Amino acid sequence: MDKVCAVFGGSRGIGRAVAQLMAQKGYRLAIIARNLEVAKAAAGDLGGGHLAFSCDVAKEHDVKHTFEEMEKNLGPVNFLVNAAGINRDSLLVRAKTEDMISQLHTNLLGSMLTCKAAMKTMIQHQRGSIVNVGSIIGLKGNAGQSVYSATKGGLVGFSRALAKEVARKKIRVNVVAPGKEYDGKTYLIEEIEQQYEALIHRSFRYFHITFPSSIQLILISDLLHPW
């Protein structure tokens, strides 16, 4: 079976960096972004055999259609990385309701929908691995980012519960919590050394990361060793 990895938000930032490493490991990549041209450019940089797709993760129809197209053109998706996300910084009293809703839909509902779409094939094949990209803000909070914090904190709870739902099907669900990216490095809101801690469920791990290379390595090692 081909090793097919779908990276939502794979056209930039952490998602793109992960896609590059996955391609080096011999995976066939689906790079998904709202902007198809940007996704095509990122997929083209990976070499041959990788494809780009346009998708709004907040729309279930888009997500279903994207998975159908990926399976038709690449094969069943064995590995899923959810790195798509948006941020609309604002004090809550000044926040626009539409900005609050868009963050909830993209950052939280979007990952729920992609995970749901991926489950059918993963359960059928009794294997698979999912990595959701959260944020240290979801743990620590930050002034002016209350809504964003809620979406990323919710992603942790969702991932923990989903991991318990699908562990018997040999599907793993994990979360990484990077800090704020700046000039190729990642800085945390609070000083957290390079470390990670295992949580209670065998299929769920939650990582505190300081540098993108560490984020990528943990994503890669996690995806390369499904059970």
C-alpha positions in Angstrom: 0.0 0.0 0.0 1.3 3.4 -0.9 2.2 5.7 2.0 -0.1 8.7 1.4 -0.1 11.7 3.7 -2.6 14.5 3.5 -1.3 17.8 4.9 -4.0 20.4 5.4 -2.3 23.8 5.6 0.7 22.3 3.8 1.5 25.3 1.6 3.2 27.3 4.3 4.8 27.3 7.8 4.9 24.1 9.9 2.7 22.2 7.4 5.0 22.9 4.5 8.1 21.9 6.5 6.5 18.7 7.6 5.5 17.9 4.0 9.1 18.4 2.8 10.3 15.9 5.4 7.6 13.4 4.6 8.4 13.6 0.9 12.1 12.9 1.7 10.9 9.7 3.5 9.1 8.4 0.4 5.6 9.5 1.2 3.2 10.7 -1.5 1.9 14.0 -0.4 -1.4 15.8 -0.8 -0.9 19.5 -0.1 -4.2 21.1 0.7 -4.8 24.9 1.1 -7.6 27.3 0.3 -5.5 28.8 -2.5 -4.9 26.2 -5.2 -2.1 28.0 -6.9 -0.2 28.3 -3.7 -0.8 24.6 -2.9 0.5 23.7 -6.4 3.6 25.7 -5.9 4.3 23.9 -2.6 3.6 20.5 -4.1 5.8 21.2 -7.1 8.7 22.0 -4.8 8.5 18.5 -3.4 9.2 16.9 -6.7 7.1 14.5 -8.8 4.3 12.3 -7.6 2.7 14.9 -5.2 -0.6 16.7 -5.8 -2.3 19.9 -4.6 -5.9 20.4 -3.7 -8.0 23.4 -2.8 -10.3 23.0 0.2 -12.1 25.1 2.8 -11.8 22.9 5.9 -14.8 24.7 7.5 -17.1 23.3 4.8 -17.9 19.6 5.1 -18.8 19.3 1.4 -15.3 20.6 0.5 -13.6 18.2 2.9 -15.5 15.1 1.6 -14.8 16.0 -2.0 -11.1 16.6 -1.3 -10.8 13.2 0.3 -12.6 11.6 -2.6 -10.2 13.2 -5.0 -7.1 12.3 -3.0 -8.2 8.7 -2.8 -8.9 8.6 -6.6 -5.6 10.2 -7.5 -3.2 9.1 -4.8 -4.8 6.2 -3.0 -6.2 5.8 0.6 -4.9 8.4 3.0 -3.0 6.6 5.7 -1.6 9.7 7.5 -3.2 13.1 8.2 -1.7 16.3 9.4 -4.0 19.2 10.4 -1.9 22.4 10.2 -4.5 24.7 8.7 -5.4 27.6 11.0 -6.2 31.3 11.3 -5.8 33.9 14.0 -7.7 37.1 14.5 -6.1 38.8 17.5 -8.4 41.0 19.5 -9.6 41.7 23.0 -12.9 39.8 23.4 -14.9 43.0 24.0 -13.7 44.3 20.6 -13.9 41.0 18.7 -16.2 40.8 15.7 -18.6 37.9 15.9 -17.7 36.8 12.3 -14.0 36.7 13.3 -14.8 34.5 16.3 -16.9 32.1 14.2 -14.3 31.9 11.4 -11.6 30.9 13.9 -13.8 28.3 15.5 -14.8 26.9 12.1 -11.3 26.8 10.7 -9.2 25.8 13.7 -11.5 23.4 15.5 -14.4 22.3 13.3 -12.1 22.0 10.3 -9.9 19.5 12.1 -12.9 17.6 13.3 -14.2 17.4 9.7 -10.9 16.2 8.2 -10.5 13.6 11.0 -14.1 12.4 10.4 -13.4 12.1 6.6 -10.2 10.2 7.2 -11.7 7.7 9.6 -13.5 5.6 7.1 -10.4 4.5 5.2 -8.3 4.2 8.4 -10.8 2.1 10.2 -11.2 -0.1 7.1 -7.5 -0.7 6.9 -7.1 -0.9 10.7 -4.2 1.5 10.7 -3.4 5.2 10.5 -2.0 8.2 12.3 -3.2 11.7 12.8 -1.3 14.7 14.1 -3.2 17.9 14.9 -1.2 21.1 15.2 -2.3 23.0 18.3 -0.6 25.9 20.1 0.9 26.7 23.4 -1.7 29.4 23.5 -4.3 26.7 23.9 -2.7 25.7 27.2 -1.4 29.0 28.6 -3.8 31.6 27.1 -2.7 35.0 26.0 -4.3 38.5 26.2 -6.0 39.4 23.0 -6.2 35.7 21.9 -9.0 34.3 24.0 -10.9 33.0 21.0 -7.8 31.5 19.3 -6.9 30.0 22.7 -10.3 28.4 22.9 -10.0 26.8 19.5 -6.6 25.3 20.2 -7.5 24.2 23.7 -10.6 22.6 22.2 -8.4 20.7 19.7 -6.5 19.1 22.6 -9.8 17.8 24.2 -11.1 16.6 20.8 -7.8 14.8 20.0 -7.7 13.1 23.4 -11.3 11.8 23.1 -10.9 10.7 19.4 -7.7 8.8 20.3 -9.7 6.8 22.8 -12.4 6.2 20.3 -10.1 4.8 17.6 -7.2 3.2 19.5 -8.7 -0.3 19.2 -8.7 0.2 15.4 -4.9 0.9 15.6 -5.3 4.5 14.7 -3.2 7.0 16.6 -4.2 10.6 17.3 -1.6 13.1 18.6 -1.2 16.8 19.2 1.8 19.1 19.0 1.8 22.5 20.8 4.3 24.8 19.1 4.8 28.3 20.3 5.0 31.5 18.1 7.0 31.2 14.9 9.5 33.9 14.1 12.3 34.0 11.6 12.5 30.2 11.3 12.5 29.6 15.0 9.8 28.9 17.5 9.5 30.8 20.7 7.2 29.9 23.5 5.1 32.4 25.5 6.7 30.9 28.6 10.2 29.3 28.8 9.7 25.6 28.1 12.8 23.6 27.3 13.0 20.9 24.6 10.9 18.2 26.2 7.7 16.2 25.8 5.5 14.3 28.2 3.4 11.2 27.7 -0.2 11.4 28.8 -2.4 8.7 30.1 -3.6 7.1 26.8 -1.3 5.0 24.8 -2.5 6.5 21.5 -2.3 10.1 22.6 0.8 12.1 23.2 0.9 15.9 23.8 4.2 17.6 23.0 5.7 20.9 24.1 8.1 22.0 21.4 10.6 24.9 21.1 12.0 24.6 17.5 10.4 23.8 14.2 13.0 21.0 13.5 11.8 19.3 16.7 8.2 19.7 15.7 8.9 18.2 12.3 10.9 15.3 13.8 8.2 14.4 16.2 5.5 14.6 13.5 7.6 12.4 11.3 8.6 9.8 13.9 5.0 9.7 15.1 3.7 9.1 11.5 6.4 6.6 10.6 5.7 4.3 13.5 1.9 3.6 13.6 1.8 1.0 16.3 
